[in-house]
C-alpha cells in the first residue's frame, strides 16, 4: 500500500483492511454475547459510519435491527448551547436496547449532545460502538462500550471517513502524512 493524494494532502497507510476486519469480528462476537435475546436496534450515524455499520451488522449473528440517522448541529442561545437535530430518528426507541454506531469519537461533542435526544425516548439501554476513538482529543466524557481502535490525535481517512468528501471508499485506514 502506498500513499494516497486527496485534494491537496497526502495520507499514508495506517490500519490494514485485514486488521480492521479482524477487529470487527471481535466486536461482533462481544455484541452477540452481550445482546443475545435482547433484539438490539443499531443506529448508524451518517455519513461516516456507513462502512463500519455494514461490516459490523453483517458480522453480528443474533436477531437485530438497524436504522440510520443524520445529525445536524447548530448553535442555540447561550442557555441552550449546542443544539443537535437527528434527521430520520424514529420515535420507537422506548424499551429498546440501542447500540449507536459512530465512525470516530474525537472531542466527544457530537455524541455528548446527541445522547440526551435518545434518552428522551426512555430506551431500555444505550451503548456506543465507535470504530475509532481519539482519547487525547476528548473534551466531553462519552462512554464507549465497544471501540475498534484508539488512535492518536491526527486526521484519518478511509473505511467510510472522508477528507472533504473524498477517501470514504478506501478499504483501509489512512493517516495524514507528515
Ligand atoms: P466529535 O464531535 O467527537 O469531536 O467529532 C466527531 C466527528 O468529527 C466524527 O463523526 C467525524 O465526522 C469528525 N472527525 C473527527 N476526527 C476525524 C478524523 O480524523 N477524520 C475524519 N475524516 N473525520 C473526523
Short mmCIF file of C-alpha atoms and ligand atoms in Angstrom, two decimals:
data_model
loop_
_atom_site.label_atom_id
_atom_site.label_comp_id
_atom_site.label_asym_id
_atom_site.label_seq_id
_atom_site.Cartn_x
_atom_site.Cartn_y
_atom_site.Cartn_z
CA UNK A 1 0.00 0.00 0.00
CA UNK A 2 1.31 3.41 -0.81
CA UNK A 3 0.42 6.99 -0.05
CA UNK A 4 -2.77 8.46 -1.49
CA UNK A 5 -3.37 12.06 -2.51
CA UNK A 6 -6.78 13.52 -1.65
CA UNK A 7 -7.23 17.11 -2.78
CA UNK A 8 -4.04 18.78 -1.53
CA UNK A 9 -2.95 16.31 1.16
CA UNK A 10 -1.09 13.02 1.26
CA UNK A 11 -2.24 10.21 3.52
CA UNK A 12 -0.22 7.12 4.43
CA UNK A 13 -1.49 3.60 5.22
CA UNK A 14 -2.26 3.21 8.91
CA UNK A 15 -4.51 0.21 9.66
CA UNK A 16 -4.77 -2.58 7.07
CA UNK A 17 -8.12 -3.86 5.82
CA UNK A 18 -7.49 -7.36 7.22
CA UNK A 19 -6.75 -5.95 10.69
CA UNK A 20 -9.95 -3.89 10.57
CA UNK A 21 -11.99 -6.94 9.57
CA UNK A 22 -10.43 -8.99 12.37
CA UNK A 23 -11.38 -6.34 14.94
CA UNK A 24 -14.94 -6.10 13.55
CA UNK A 25 -15.32 -9.86 14.10
CA UNK A 26 -14.16 -9.48 17.71
CA UNK A 27 -16.62 -6.66 18.43
CA UNK A 28 -19.46 -8.58 16.75
CA UNK A 29 -18.71 -11.61 18.93
CA UNK A 30 -18.90 -9.41 22.05
CA UNK A 31 -22.22 -7.92 20.91
CA UNK A 32 -23.58 -11.41 20.13
CA UNK A 33 -22.75 -12.40 23.70
CA UNK A 34 -23.96 -9.18 25.40
CA UNK A 35 -27.24 -8.83 23.48
CA UNK A 36 -28.45 -12.39 22.91
CA UNK A 37 -32.24 -12.39 23.24
CA UNK A 38 -32.45 -8.59 23.51
CA UNK A 39 -33.18 -7.82 19.84
CA UNK A 40 -30.96 -4.68 19.81
CA UNK A 41 -31.56 -1.77 17.46
CA UNK A 42 -28.38 -0.40 15.90
CA UNK A 43 -28.50 3.27 14.94
CA UNK A 44 -25.78 4.26 12.49
CA UNK A 45 -24.79 7.90 12.30
CA UNK A 46 -24.35 9.01 8.71
CA UNK A 47 -22.31 9.63 6.71
CA UNK A 48 -19.09 8.33 8.24
CA UNK A 49 -20.36 5.16 9.93
CA UNK A 50 -21.89 3.51 6.88
CA UNK A 51 -18.97 1.17 6.13
CA UNK A 52 -18.37 0.25 9.79
CA UNK A 53 -22.13 -0.28 10.25
CA UNK A 54 -22.43 -2.50 7.18
CA UNK A 55 -19.49 -4.70 8.21
CA UNK A 56 -20.36 -4.90 11.91
CA UNK A 57 -24.05 -5.57 11.29
CA UNK A 58 -23.28 -8.42 8.90
CA UNK A 59 -20.83 -9.92 11.41
CA UNK A 60 -23.43 -9.98 14.19
CA UNK A 61 -25.40 -13.25 14.20
CA UNK A 62 -28.13 -12.56 16.79
CA UNK A 63 -31.54 -11.15 15.90
CA UNK A 64 -31.00 -7.41 15.43
CA UNK A 65 -32.31 -4.36 13.59
CA UNK A 66 -30.56 -1.36 12.06
CA UNK A 67 -31.54 2.13 11.05
CA UNK A 68 -29.59 5.26 10.10
CA UNK A 69 -29.80 8.92 11.04
CA UNK A 70 -28.01 12.09 10.11
CA UNK A 71 -27.09 14.68 12.72
CA UNK A 72 -27.29 18.40 12.13
CA UNK A 73 -25.92 20.69 14.78
CA UNK A 74 -26.43 24.39 15.13
CA UNK A 75 -25.62 26.97 17.76
CA UNK A 76 -28.54 27.72 20.07
CA UNK A 77 -28.82 30.56 22.55
CA UNK A 78 -26.30 30.84 25.38
CA UNK A 79 -28.70 28.95 27.66
CA UNK A 80 -29.42 26.08 25.27
CA UNK A 81 -25.85 25.77 23.96
CA UNK A 82 -25.20 23.49 21.02
CA UNK A 83 -28.46 22.04 19.65
CA UNK A 84 -28.46 18.82 17.72
CA UNK A 85 -31.25 17.53 15.48
CA UNK A 86 -31.39 13.91 14.44
CA UNK A 87 -32.78 13.63 10.92
CA UNK A 88 -34.59 10.35 10.36
CA UNK A 89 -34.71 9.35 14.02
CA UNK A 90 -37.74 7.13 14.58
CA UNK A 91 -39.90 7.52 17.66
CA UNK A 92 -39.97 3.83 18.56
CA UNK A 93 -36.97 3.60 20.89
CA UNK A 94 -38.97 3.11 24.10
CA UNK A 95 -37.82 -0.05 25.93
CA UNK A 96 -35.44 -0.93 23.08
CA UNK A 97 -31.76 -1.80 23.53
CA UNK A 98 -29.93 0.78 21.42
CA UNK A 99 -26.39 0.49 20.03
CA UNK A 100 -25.21 3.73 18.44
CA UNK A 101 -22.67 3.27 15.65
CA UNK A 102 -20.23 6.14 15.15
CA UNK A 103 -17.20 6.35 12.86
CA UNK A 104 -14.93 8.26 15.22
CA UNK A 105 -15.20 9.94 18.59
CA UNK A 106 -12.89 12.93 18.64
CA UNK A 107 -13.76 15.72 21.13
CA UNK A 108 -16.92 13.78 22.06
CA UNK A 109 -19.08 16.85 21.43
CA UNK A 110 -21.36 15.20 18.85
CA UNK A 111 -22.34 12.21 20.97
CA UNK A 112 -22.41 14.24 24.20
CA UNK A 113 -25.12 16.42 22.60
CA UNK A 114 -26.93 13.55 20.91
CA UNK A 115 -27.21 11.05 23.80
CA UNK A 116 -29.89 13.10 25.65
CA UNK A 117 -32.00 13.09 22.46
CA UNK A 118 -32.01 9.28 22.55
CA UNK A 119 -32.55 9.13 26.33
CA UNK A 120 -35.72 11.24 25.95
CA UNK A 121 -37.47 8.22 24.48
CA UNK A 122 -36.66 6.06 27.54
CA UNK A 123 -34.88 3.20 25.78
CA UNK A 124 -34.11 0.08 27.83
CA UNK A 125 -30.37 0.74 27.36
CA UNK A 126 -27.99 2.78 25.22
CA UNK A 127 -24.42 1.89 24.33
CA UNK A 128 -21.99 3.29 21.80
CA UNK A 129 -19.85 1.33 19.37
CA UNK A 130 -17.21 3.55 17.77
CA UNK A 131 -14.91 2.38 15.01
CA UNK A 132 -12.24 4.83 16.18
CA UNK A 133 -11.54 6.90 19.28
CA UNK A 134 -9.05 9.71 19.83
CA UNK A 135 -8.71 9.73 23.65
CA UNK A 136 -6.18 12.61 23.61
CA UNK A 137 -8.70 14.91 21.88
CA UNK A 138 -11.59 14.26 24.26
CA UNK A 139 -13.32 17.33 25.77
CA UNK A 140 -16.63 15.69 26.72
CA UNK A 141 -16.95 12.44 28.64
CA UNK A 142 -18.60 9.86 26.38
CA UNK A 143 -18.80 6.21 27.48
CA UNK A 144 -17.66 3.88 24.69
CA UNK A 145 -18.82 0.29 25.20
CA UNK A 146 -17.08 -1.00 22.06
CA UNK A 147 -14.10 0.63 20.37
CA UNK A 148 -12.43 -0.61 17.20
CA UNK A 149 -9.13 1.20 17.62
CA UNK A 150 -7.74 4.00 19.77
CA UNK A 151 -5.67 6.34 17.62
CA UNK A 152 -3.54 9.46 18.20
CA UNK A 153 -4.98 12.95 17.69
CA UNK A 154 -4.26 13.02 13.95
CA UNK A 155 -6.59 13.22 10.96
CA UNK A 156 -7.53 9.91 9.36
CA UNK A 157 -9.47 8.90 6.25
CA UNK A 158 -10.78 5.72 4.66
CA UNK A 159 -13.21 3.00 5.72
CA UNK A 160 -16.09 5.48 5.48
CA UNK A 161 -14.23 8.55 6.75
CA UNK A 162 -13.58 11.40 4.36
CA UNK A 163 -11.37 14.38 3.77
CA UNK A 164 -13.66 16.96 2.19
CA UNK A 165 -15.87 14.24 0.66
CA UNK A 166 -13.03 12.06 -0.68
CA UNK A 167 -11.50 8.87 0.68
CA UNK A 168 -14.60 7.14 2.04
CA UNK A 169 -14.17 4.21 -0.36
CA UNK A 170 -10.65 3.29 0.74
CA UNK A 171 -10.93 -0.18 2.37
CA UNK A 172 -8.11 0.52 4.83
CA UNK A 173 -7.47 3.43 7.19
CA UNK A 174 -5.01 6.16 6.20
CA UNK A 175 -3.45 8.86 8.37
CA UNK A 176 -2.30 12.34 7.37
CA UNK A 177 1.31 12.04 6.22
CA UNK A 178 3.98 14.12 7.99
P1 LIG B 1 -16.51 14.98 17.83
O1 LIG B 1 -17.87 15.58 17.97
O2 LIG B 1 -16.31 13.72 18.66
O3 LIG B 1 -15.41 15.98 18.05
O4 LIG B 1 -16.31 14.61 16.31
C1 LIG B 1 -16.92 13.57 15.70
C2 LIG B 1 -16.95 13.76 14.20
O5 LIG B 1 -15.85 14.55 13.71
C3 LIG B 1 -16.83 12.44 13.51
O6 LIG B 1 -18.09 11.80 13.36
C4 LIG B 1 -16.20 12.81 12.18
O7 LIG B 1 -17.19 13.19 11.26
C5 LIG B 1 -15.33 14.01 12.51
N1 LIG B 1 -13.91 13.65 12.70
C6 LIG B 1 -13.20 13.74 13.84
N2 LIG B 1 -11.93 13.32 13.65
C7 LIG B 1 -11.84 12.94 12.36
C8 LIG B 1 -10.76 12.38 11.56
O8 LIG B 1 -9.62 12.17 11.98
N3 LIG B 1 -11.07 12.12 10.26
C9 LIG B 1 -12.29 12.35 9.71
N4 LIG B 1 -12.46 12.03 8.45
N5 LIG B 1 -13.32 12.84 10.44
C10 LIG B 1 -13.10 13.13 11.75
#
